[in-house]
Structure formats: C-alpha cells, structure tokens
Amino acid sequence: MKTIYVDNAATTRLSDSALDAMKDMMQDVYGNPSSLHHIGQIAKERLEDARARVAKCINANPNEIYFTSGGSEADNQAIVTAAYNGAKKGKKHIISSKFEHHAVLHTLDKLEKEGFEIQLLDVYENGIVRVEDVANAIREDTALVTIMTANNEVGTVQPIKEIGALCKERKVIFHTDAVQAIGHIPVDVQDMNIDMLSVSAHKFHGPKGVGVLYCRKGIILQNIINGGAQERGKRAGTENMASIVGMAKAMEDAVNNLESNAQYVSRLRDRIIEGCSDIELHRLNGDRYKRLPGTVNFCFEGIEGEGLLLLLDQDGICASSGSACTSGSLDPSHVLLSMGIPVAVAHGSLRISLSEYNTEEEVETIIKSIHKVVSYLRSISPVWEKIQNGEEVL
Ligand SMILES: *Cc1c(COP(=O)(O)O)cnc(C)c1O
C-alpha cells in the first residue's frame, strides 16, 4: 500500500536539496565555527552565509537572526524577552490569543505565575483575531502583543500587518509565531512591522530541531540557554551546523517557489473541501478563504477523530485530528473549543495538511476514503441516529 502523507502541519519530509547541503556539512565542513583554524573558519563562513540567506527570506538584517533549536525555543525566548524587558519599566500586561501554540500558551502560563497579567483574545467562529480587539486591549502597561501568523490546527491566517501597524503606533512590542506561515505565505518583517518572529525548519521541508528567532535591532534578548558566546552571546551552544545550512536551503527554496507552490497546493485543498462538501453534518473549521494554502480542518458529527485517523491510516493516509502535541490525550483541541465548537462536535475533527509533494490522484483517494470511513463510523456510532433526529448529544 502506498503512503499518502498529508500531515505537513505536524512536520514535512526533508527536501533532497536540504539533505545534500546537510551531508556536505556533516562529512566535509565539520569544523566548529568558533575554532580559529581553517576548517573552523570555513564552517564560520557557512554559518554567516546561512544567516544572510535566512534574513533575506523575511527581509531582515543578518544581525537580527538568531539560530535556535526550533519554533518552541524561539517562542519561549521572544516572549520571555519582551516580558522581562517590559517588567523593568513596570509593564507586566501581555496580550495574546486563545488558540496559540502551546509553546506560546505554556510560556504565558509560567509568566502569569510570576505575576504577569495575561489577556487572551477571542478568535471567534472563523478562527481570526480582530484588530479592534487588540486595539481595545492595549494599555499603558502592555509589554507585548503575541499573535500567531497562521494557526497550526485550522490554518486560518491572522491580520498580522494590521496588528503590526497598530503595535508600532502604540509603541508595544509585537511578536508573531510564524512557524506555519514561513515558506507558505509571504512574510516581510519590515512591511508587517514585526519586532520578533519565530521560525521552524521542519515545517517547510527543512530538518527537525532547528529554527530561527528574528529579533529587531535595538531589542536586547534575554538568554534562555547560558554558556558560550555563540549567537552574539544570546544563545549558547555549538551551532547545529548541518541543520542550520539545511534550513537555509529549504527556506530559500520554499520562499523562491512560494507563489507556484501555493497556487498548486491550494487547488488540491479546494478540491478536498469540494469533495467532502456532500457529507452530511460536517463543517469546515475556520474561515473559508483566509487560510493557509495547504491546511483544512473538518468536524464530522457523531464520530471520534481517533477512529477516523486509525481507519484512514489503514488506507495508507497519514492525517491528524488536530495538533500532534495534543494527540495521545482525549481532550478535544483547545483550538476548536476556542472557536466555539461544541465539545461533542470537536471530538470528530480531522486535519489534512498538504504540501507540494502531494498529487491530484492522492487527493481523490483521500476524498473517497473519508466518505467510506465516515459512513462506516456513523453506522456503528451509538449517537448518530440521535444526532440525525436533532437530539442533543454530549
Ligand atoms: C510546529 C509549531 C511550533 C513548534 O515548533 P518546533 O520546531 O517543533 O519546536 C510552534 N508553533 C507552531 C504554530 C507550530 O506549528
């Protein structure tokens, strides 16, 4: 049976060109960039070359790029930086949204225990933060606004440029978790007035365990990892050279081919939405149009997402019920609940996240398989009949 991989919001296949760049680093340019000898200095050149290329992809300056172990670390460092820098000036209020990634939400939980006031904005039924809510929430003592560029479970894209302009005008630091957006939709830190931004390589066909924190010149980063003077003293530890160079290659490829890939992938996405539209009592979660090219999320009433995933997997289809971080727990996703979807309905969720490696043929197989599996699960569901009769189920 052929594997059909449509869980690209969880992680992506490494691209061949990124792999080639990584092999070269591991086998030939294996020096430590802090070493003074020539093989160390060649590594140092590769590191700075990767930094410049990454910076160009988001229209930043190379000295505003810090390499991290991934999106989670970048989120942690950005948020802690803005919080502690703000606290020094008596600012302890932080604005975010209810459906951020846990790397953001759990960092905010920690800060709340330390005495910060955290305000999480509503994302409404369409899964989009309202700019006027951000405007109304900003206060004299607001240290940070952190809103994700695109949501990882439902794929909705947030009004980042408008929020950036607002934060600039009100002189509040603005961070965005752009992990799902980079390489998929255009992101320009100047044009969007972004002060800090998080990137993760494995969401655009780069390697796992590496990412970027962009931090605008003038903002002094707080260290999370202490030790040597790497990353201009702001992130200790010998640089993950192969991954950094592989990430730069994958990011360049993704950004250079963004328009054609987005066009192709969104056509596949729209075909899935259309192909599933005749399934009774289903809903497409999040705004129909303001969404990532590759991500769709459905709820099918009367069934459990876990059963759906296992049966799709038997057809070779690798999908997700939401976020990889919450699978394994039986709690419905905080993202779907934040959008006002009832608990019983949120249990029957399915996320399909496509990439340019997927084909039209695969999409047709997926549509057929979803129809088959949903009607089978409903045929054995103890609540399906009640739901069809319009009765309330919990
Ligand atoms: C995947 C993801 C992260 C975490 O990135 P890692 O590199 O896996 O730590 C953070 N935020 C969002 C929106 C993500 O999709």
Coordinates of C-alpha atoms and ligand atoms in Angstrom, one line a residue:
M1 CA 0.0 0.0 0.0
K2 CA 1.2 3.5 -0.9
T3 CA 1.7 6.0 1.9
I4 CA -0.2 9.3 1.4
Y5 CA 1.3 11.8 3.7
V6 CA -1.0 14.7 4.5
D7 CA 0.2 15.7 8.0
N8 CA 2.5 18.5 6.8
A9 CA 1.4 20.9 9.6
A10 CA 3.0 18.4 12.0
T11 CA 6.1 18.0 10.1
T12 CA 7.4 17.7 6.5
R13 CA 9.6 15.4 4.5
L14 CA 13.2 16.8 4.2
S15 CA 13.8 18.1 0.7
D16 CA 16.6 16.4 -1.3
S17 CA 18.4 19.7 -1.8
A18 CA 18.4 20.4 2.0
L19 CA 19.7 16.8 2.6
D20 CA 22.6 17.4 0.1
A21 CA 23.5 20.6 1.9
M22 CA 23.4 18.9 5.3
K23 CA 25.6 15.9 4.1
D24 CA 28.3 18.3 3.0
M25 CA 28.3 20.0 6.4
M26 CA 28.4 16.7 8.3
Q27 CA 31.1 15.0 6.2
D28 CA 33.3 17.7 4.9
V29 CA 32.7 21.1 6.7
Y30 CA 32.6 19.5 10.2
G31 CA 34.6 22.3 11.9
N32 CA 33.4 24.2 14.9
P33 CA 32.7 27.8 13.8
S34 CA 34.4 29.1 17.0
S35 CA 37.7 27.4 16.1
L36 CA 40.4 29.6 14.6
H37 CA 41.9 27.0 12.2
H38 CA 40.8 26.9 8.6
I39 CA 38.2 24.2 8.8
G40 CA 36.6 26.1 11.7
Q41 CA 36.7 29.3 9.7
I42 CA 35.1 27.6 6.7
A43 CA 32.3 26.5 9.0
K44 CA 32.0 30.0 10.3
E45 CA 31.6 31.3 6.7
R46 CA 28.9 28.8 6.0
L47 CA 27.1 29.8 9.2
E48 CA 27.2 33.5 8.3
D49 CA 26.1 32.7 4.8
A50 CA 23.1 30.8 6.1
R51 CA 22.3 33.7 8.4
A52 CA 22.3 36.2 5.5
R53 CA 20.1 33.9 3.3
V54 CA 17.6 33.3 6.1
A55 CA 17.5 37.1 6.8
K56 CA 16.8 37.8 3.1
C57 CA 13.8 35.4 3.1
I58 CA 12.0 37.6 5.6
N59 CA 13.5 41.0 4.7
A60 CA 15.5 41.2 7.9
N61 CA 19.1 42.1 8.6
P62 CA 21.5 39.2 9.2
N63 CA 22.4 40.6 12.7
E64 CA 18.7 40.3 13.6
I65 CA 18.8 36.5 13.1
Y66 CA 19.4 34.1 16.0
F67 CA 19.5 30.3 15.4
T68 CA 17.6 28.2 17.9
S69 CA 16.6 24.6 18.4
G70 CA 13.2 25.2 16.7
G71 CA 10.0 27.1 16.9
S72 CA 9.3 26.3 20.6
E73 CA 12.6 27.7 21.7
A74 CA 12.2 30.8 19.6
D75 CA 8.7 31.4 21.0
N76 CA 10.0 31.0 24.6
Q77 CA 12.9 33.3 24.1
A78 CA 10.9 36.0 22.3
I79 CA 8.1 36.1 24.9
V80 CA 10.4 35.9 28.0
T81 CA 12.5 38.7 26.5
A82 CA 9.5 41.1 25.9
A83 CA 8.1 40.2 29.3
Y84 CA 11.3 40.8 31.4
N85 CA 12.3 43.8 29.4
G86 CA 8.8 45.2 29.9
A87 CA 8.8 44.4 33.6
K88 CA 11.9 46.6 34.1
K89 CA 9.7 49.6 33.0
G90 CA 6.7 48.5 35.1
K91 CA 4.9 46.9 32.2
K92 CA 3.5 43.5 33.1
H93 CA 0.5 43.1 30.8
I94 CA 0.7 40.7 27.8
I95 CA -1.9 40.2 25.0
S96 CA -2.2 37.0 23.0
S97 CA -5.0 34.8 21.6
K98 CA -6.8 31.8 22.9
F99 CA -5.6 29.5 20.1
E100 CA -1.9 30.0 20.1
H101 CA 0.5 27.0 20.0
H102 CA 1.3 25.5 23.4
A103 CA 4.9 26.9 23.1
V104 CA 3.3 30.3 23.5
L105 CA 0.4 29.4 25.9
H106 CA 2.6 27.5 28.3
T107 CA 5.2 30.2 28.4
L108 CA 2.5 32.7 29.2
D109 CA 1.2 30.4 32.0
K110 CA 4.7 30.4 33.5
L111 CA 4.8 34.3 33.3
E112 CA 1.3 34.5 34.9
K113 CA 2.6 32.6 37.9
E114 CA 5.4 35.1 38.1
G115 CA 3.0 38.0 38.3
F116 CA 2.3 39.0 34.7
E117 CA -1.2 39.7 33.6
I118 CA -2.1 37.6 30.5
Q119 CA -5.1 38.6 28.4
L120 CA -6.1 36.0 25.7
L121 CA -8.3 37.4 22.9
D122 CA -11.2 35.6 21.4
V123 CA -10.7 34.1 17.9
Y124 CA -14.4 33.8 17.1
E125 CA -16.1 31.2 14.9
N126 CA -13.9 32.0 11.9
G127 CA -10.7 31.5 13.8
I128 CA -9.4 35.0 13.3
V129 CA -8.3 37.6 15.8
R130 CA -10.0 41.0 15.4
V131 CA -7.7 44.0 15.1
E132 CA -10.1 46.2 17.1
D133 CA -9.9 43.7 20.0
V134 CA -6.2 44.1 20.0
A135 CA -6.6 47.9 19.9
N136 CA -9.0 47.9 22.8
A137 CA -6.8 45.6 24.9
I138 CA -3.6 47.6 24.6
R139 CA -2.8 49.6 27.8
E140 CA -0.1 51.9 29.1
D141 CA 1.5 48.8 30.8
T142 CA 1.3 46.4 27.9
A143 CA 4.7 44.8 27.4
L144 CA 3.9 42.5 24.4
V145 CA 1.4 41.5 21.8
T146 CA 2.0 38.0 20.6
I147 CA -0.4 36.6 17.9
M148 CA 0.4 33.7 15.5
T149 CA 0.7 34.4 11.8
A150 CA -1.3 31.3 10.9
N151 CA -2.9 28.7 13.1
N152 CA -1.4 25.2 13.0
E153 CA -4.7 23.3 13.5
V154 CA -7.3 25.1 11.4
G155 CA -4.9 27.0 9.1
T156 CA -6.5 30.5 9.5
V157 CA -4.3 33.5 8.7
Q158 CA -4.3 36.4 11.0
P159 CA -4.3 40.1 10.2
I160 CA -0.6 40.4 11.0
K161 CA 0.2 43.5 9.0
E162 CA -2.7 45.5 10.6
I163 CA -1.7 44.3 14.1
G164 CA 1.9 45.2 13.4
A165 CA 1.0 48.7 12.3
L166 CA -1.2 49.1 15.4
C167 CA 1.6 47.9 17.8
K168 CA 4.1 50.3 16.1
E169 CA 1.7 53.2 16.6
R170 CA 1.0 52.3 20.2
K171 CA 4.7 51.5 20.9
V172 CA 4.1 47.9 22.0
I173 CA 6.5 45.0 21.1
F174 CA 4.9 42.7 18.6
H175 CA 5.9 39.0 18.3
T176 CA 4.4 36.5 15.9
D177 CA 4.8 32.7 15.8
A178 CA 5.2 32.4 12.0
V179 CA 6.0 28.7 12.1
Q180 CA 3.1 27.7 9.9
A181 CA 3.4 30.7 7.6
I182 CA 7.1 30.8 6.5
G183 CA 7.5 29.3 3.1
H184 CA 3.8 29.1 2.6
I185 CA 2.5 32.7 2.6
P186 CA 4.6 35.9 2.1
V187 CA 6.1 37.2 5.3
D188 CA 8.1 40.5 5.4
V189 CA 9.1 41.8 8.9
Q190 CA 9.6 45.4 7.7
D191 CA 6.4 45.7 5.8
M192 CA 4.4 43.9 8.6
N193 CA 6.1 45.9 11.4
I194 CA 7.1 42.7 13.2
D195 CA 9.5 43.1 16.1
M196 CA 10.1 39.4 16.8
L197 CA 9.2 36.3 14.8
S198 CA 9.6 32.5 15.3
V199 CA 10.5 30.1 12.5
S200 CA 10.9 26.3 12.5
A201 CA 12.7 24.5 9.7
H202 CA 10.8 21.2 9.7
K203 CA 7.5 22.9 8.6
F204 CA 9.0 23.8 5.2
H205 CA 10.9 20.6 4.2
G206 CA 13.9 21.5 6.4
P207 CA 15.3 19.4 9.2
K208 CA 13.8 19.0 12.7
G209 CA 15.4 20.6 15.7
V210 CA 16.4 23.9 14.2
G211 CA 14.7 27.2 13.9
V212 CA 15.1 31.0 13.9
L213 CA 14.3 33.8 16.2
Y214 CA 14.2 37.1 14.3
C215 CA 14.7 40.0 16.8
R216 CA 14.6 43.6 15.6
K217 CA 17.8 45.6 16.2
G218 CA 17.5 47.5 19.5
I219 CA 15.6 44.8 21.4
I220 CA 18.0 43.1 23.9
L221 CA 17.4 39.4 24.0
Q222 CA 17.1 37.6 27.4
N223 CA 19.1 34.3 27.4
I224 CA 17.4 31.0 27.9
I225 CA 20.4 28.8 27.3
N226 CA 23.5 30.1 29.0
G227 CA 27.1 29.2 28.2
G228 CA 29.5 30.2 25.4
A229 CA 29.3 33.3 23.3
Q230 CA 27.6 31.8 20.3
E231 CA 24.9 33.8 18.5
R232 CA 26.5 37.1 19.7
G233 CA 26.2 35.9 23.3
K234 CA 22.4 35.4 23.1
R235 CA 22.1 31.6 22.6
A236 CA 24.9 29.4 23.9
G237 CA 25.9 26.0 22.5
T238 CA 27.9 24.9 19.5
E239 CA 25.9 25.7 16.4
N240 CA 23.8 22.9 14.8
M241 CA 25.7 23.5 11.6
A242 CA 24.2 20.9 9.3
S243 CA 20.7 21.7 10.3
I244 CA 21.2 25.5 10.0
V245 CA 22.6 25.1 6.5
G246 CA 19.9 22.6 5.6
M247 CA 17.3 25.1 6.9
A248 CA 18.7 28.0 4.9
K249 CA 18.5 25.9 1.7
A250 CA 14.9 24.7 2.4
M251 CA 13.8 28.2 3.3
E252 CA 15.2 29.7 0.2
D253 CA 13.6 27.0 -2.0
A254 CA 10.2 27.5 -0.2
V255 CA 10.3 31.3 -0.5
N256 CA 11.5 31.3 -4.1
N257 CA 8.8 28.9 -5.2
L258 CA 6.2 30.2 -2.9
E259 CA 3.7 31.5 -5.4
S260 CA 3.6 28.5 -7.7
N261 CA 3.6 26.0 -4.8
A262 CA 0.8 28.0 -3.0
Q263 CA -1.3 28.0 -6.2
Y264 CA -0.9 24.3 -6.8
V265 CA -1.4 23.3 -3.1
S266 CA -4.4 25.5 -2.6
R267 CA -6.0 23.9 -5.7
L268 CA -5.6 20.5 -4.0
R269 CA -7.0 21.9 -0.8
D270 CA -10.1 23.4 -2.5
R271 CA -10.7 20.0 -4.2
I272 CA -10.8 18.3 -0.8
I273 CA -13.2 20.9 0.5
E274 CA -15.4 20.5 -2.5
G275 CA -15.1 16.7 -2.5
C276 CA -16.2 16.4 1.1
S277 CA -19.0 19.0 0.8
D278 CA -21.7 16.4 0.3
I279 CA -21.0 14.7 3.6
E280 CA -24.0 15.2 5.9
L281 CA -23.5 17.2 9.2
H282 CA -19.9 18.2 8.6
R283 CA -18.3 21.5 9.0
L284 CA -15.2 23.2 7.6
N285 CA -13.5 24.8 10.6
G286 CA -12.2 28.3 10.2
D287 CA -12.6 31.0 7.6
R288 CA -13.1 29.5 4.1
Y289 CA -10.7 31.9 2.4
K290 CA -8.3 33.5 4.9
R291 CA -6.4 30.2 5.3
L292 CA -3.0 28.6 4.5
P293 CA -2.8 27.1 1.0
G294 CA -2.4 23.5 2.4
T295 CA -4.4 23.2 5.6
V296 CA -8.1 22.1 6.0
N297 CA -9.8 21.0 9.2
F298 CA -13.2 19.4 9.3
C299 CA -15.6 18.2 12.0
F300 CA -17.8 15.2 11.3
E301 CA -20.6 14.9 13.8
G302 CA -21.3 11.6 15.5
I303 CA -17.8 10.1 15.3
E304 CA -14.5 10.2 17.1
G305 CA -11.4 11.7 15.5
E306 CA -9.2 8.9 16.8
G307 CA -11.3 6.2 15.0
L308 CA -11.2 8.3 11.8
L309 CA -7.5 8.6 11.9
L310 CA -6.9 4.9 12.5
L311 CA -9.1 3.8 9.7
L312 CA -7.6 6.4 7.3
D313 CA -4.2 5.1 8.3
Q314 CA -5.3 1.6 7.2
D315 CA -5.8 3.1 3.8
G316 CA -2.3 4.4 3.9
I317 CA -3.4 8.0 4.7
C318 CA -1.4 9.9 7.4
A319 CA -3.6 12.7 8.7
S320 CA -4.2 14.3 12.1
S321 CA -7.1 15.1 14.4
G322 CA -5.5 18.5 15.1
S323 CA -2.2 19.2 16.7
A324 CA 0.4 16.5 17.1
C325 CA 1.1 17.9 20.6
T326 CA -2.4 17.0 21.9
S327 CA -2.9 13.7 20.1
G328 CA -2.5 11.0 22.7
S329 CA -4.8 12.9 25.0
L330 CA -8.5 12.5 24.8
D331 CA -9.2 16.2 25.5
P332 CA -10.6 17.9 22.4
S333 CA -8.4 20.6 20.9
H334 CA -8.1 23.9 22.7
V335 CA -8.1 25.5 19.2
L336 CA -11.5 24.1 18.2
L337 CA -13.0 24.9 21.6
S338 CA -11.7 28.5 21.4
M339 CA -13.7 28.8 18.2
G340 CA -16.9 27.9 20.0
I341 CA -17.3 24.4 18.5
P342 CA -19.2 22.2 21.0
V343 CA -17.1 19.5 22.8
A344 CA -19.1 16.6 21.2
V345 CA -18.5 18.0 17.7
A346 CA -14.8 18.9 18.3
H347 CA -14.2 15.2 19.1
G348 CA -14.8 14.4 15.4
S349 CA -12.1 16.6 13.9
L350 CA -9.8 15.8 11.0
R351 CA -6.9 18.0 9.8
I352 CA -5.5 17.4 6.3
S353 CA -2.3 19.4 5.7
L354 CA -0.9 19.2 2.2
S355 CA 2.4 20.0 0.5
E356 CA 3.7 20.4 -3.0
Y357 CA 4.7 16.7 -2.8
N358 CA 1.0 15.6 -2.8
T359 CA -0.7 14.8 -6.1
E360 CA -4.2 15.2 -7.5
E361 CA -4.5 11.4 -7.6
E362 CA -3.8 11.2 -3.9
V363 CA -6.4 13.8 -3.2
E364 CA -9.1 11.7 -5.0
T365 CA -8.1 8.7 -2.9
I366 CA -8.4 10.8 0.3
I367 CA -11.8 12.1 -0.6
K368 CA -13.1 8.5 -1.3
S369 CA -11.5 7.2 1.9
I370 CA -13.0 9.9 4.1
H371 CA -16.5 9.2 2.7
K372 CA -16.1 5.5 3.3
V373 CA -14.7 5.8 6.8
V374 CA -17.1 8.5 8.0
S375 CA -20.2 6.5 6.9
Y376 CA -18.8 3.3 8.4
L377 CA -18.1 5.0 11.8
R378 CA -21.5 6.6 11.8
S379 CA -23.1 3.2 11.1
I380 CA -21.6 1.9 14.3
S381 CA -22.0 5.1 16.3
P382 CA -24.3 4.9 19.3
V383 CA -25.2 8.6 18.9
W384 CA -25.5 9.1 15.1
E385 CA -29.3 8.3 15.0
K386 CA -30.0 10.7 17.8
I387 CA -28.0 13.4 16.0
Q388 CA -29.9 12.8 12.8
N389 CA -33.1 13.3 14.7
G390 CA -31.8 16.6 16.0
E391 CA -31.4 15.4 19.6
E392 CA -28.8 16.9 21.8
V393 CA -25.8 14.7 22.5
L394 CA -23.0 15.3 24.9
Ligands
LIG1 C1 5.3 23.2 15.0 C2 5.0 24.5 15.6 C3 5.7 25.0 16.7 C4 6.9 24.3 17.3 O1 8.0 24.2 16.5 P1 9.1 23.2 16.9 O2 10.2 23.5 15.9 O3 8.5 21.8 16.6 O4 9.5 23.4 18.3 C5 5.4 26.3 17.2 N1 4.3 27.0 16.7 C6 3.6 26.5 15.7 C7 2.5 27.3 15.2 C8 3.9 25.2 15.1 O5 3.1 24.8 14.1

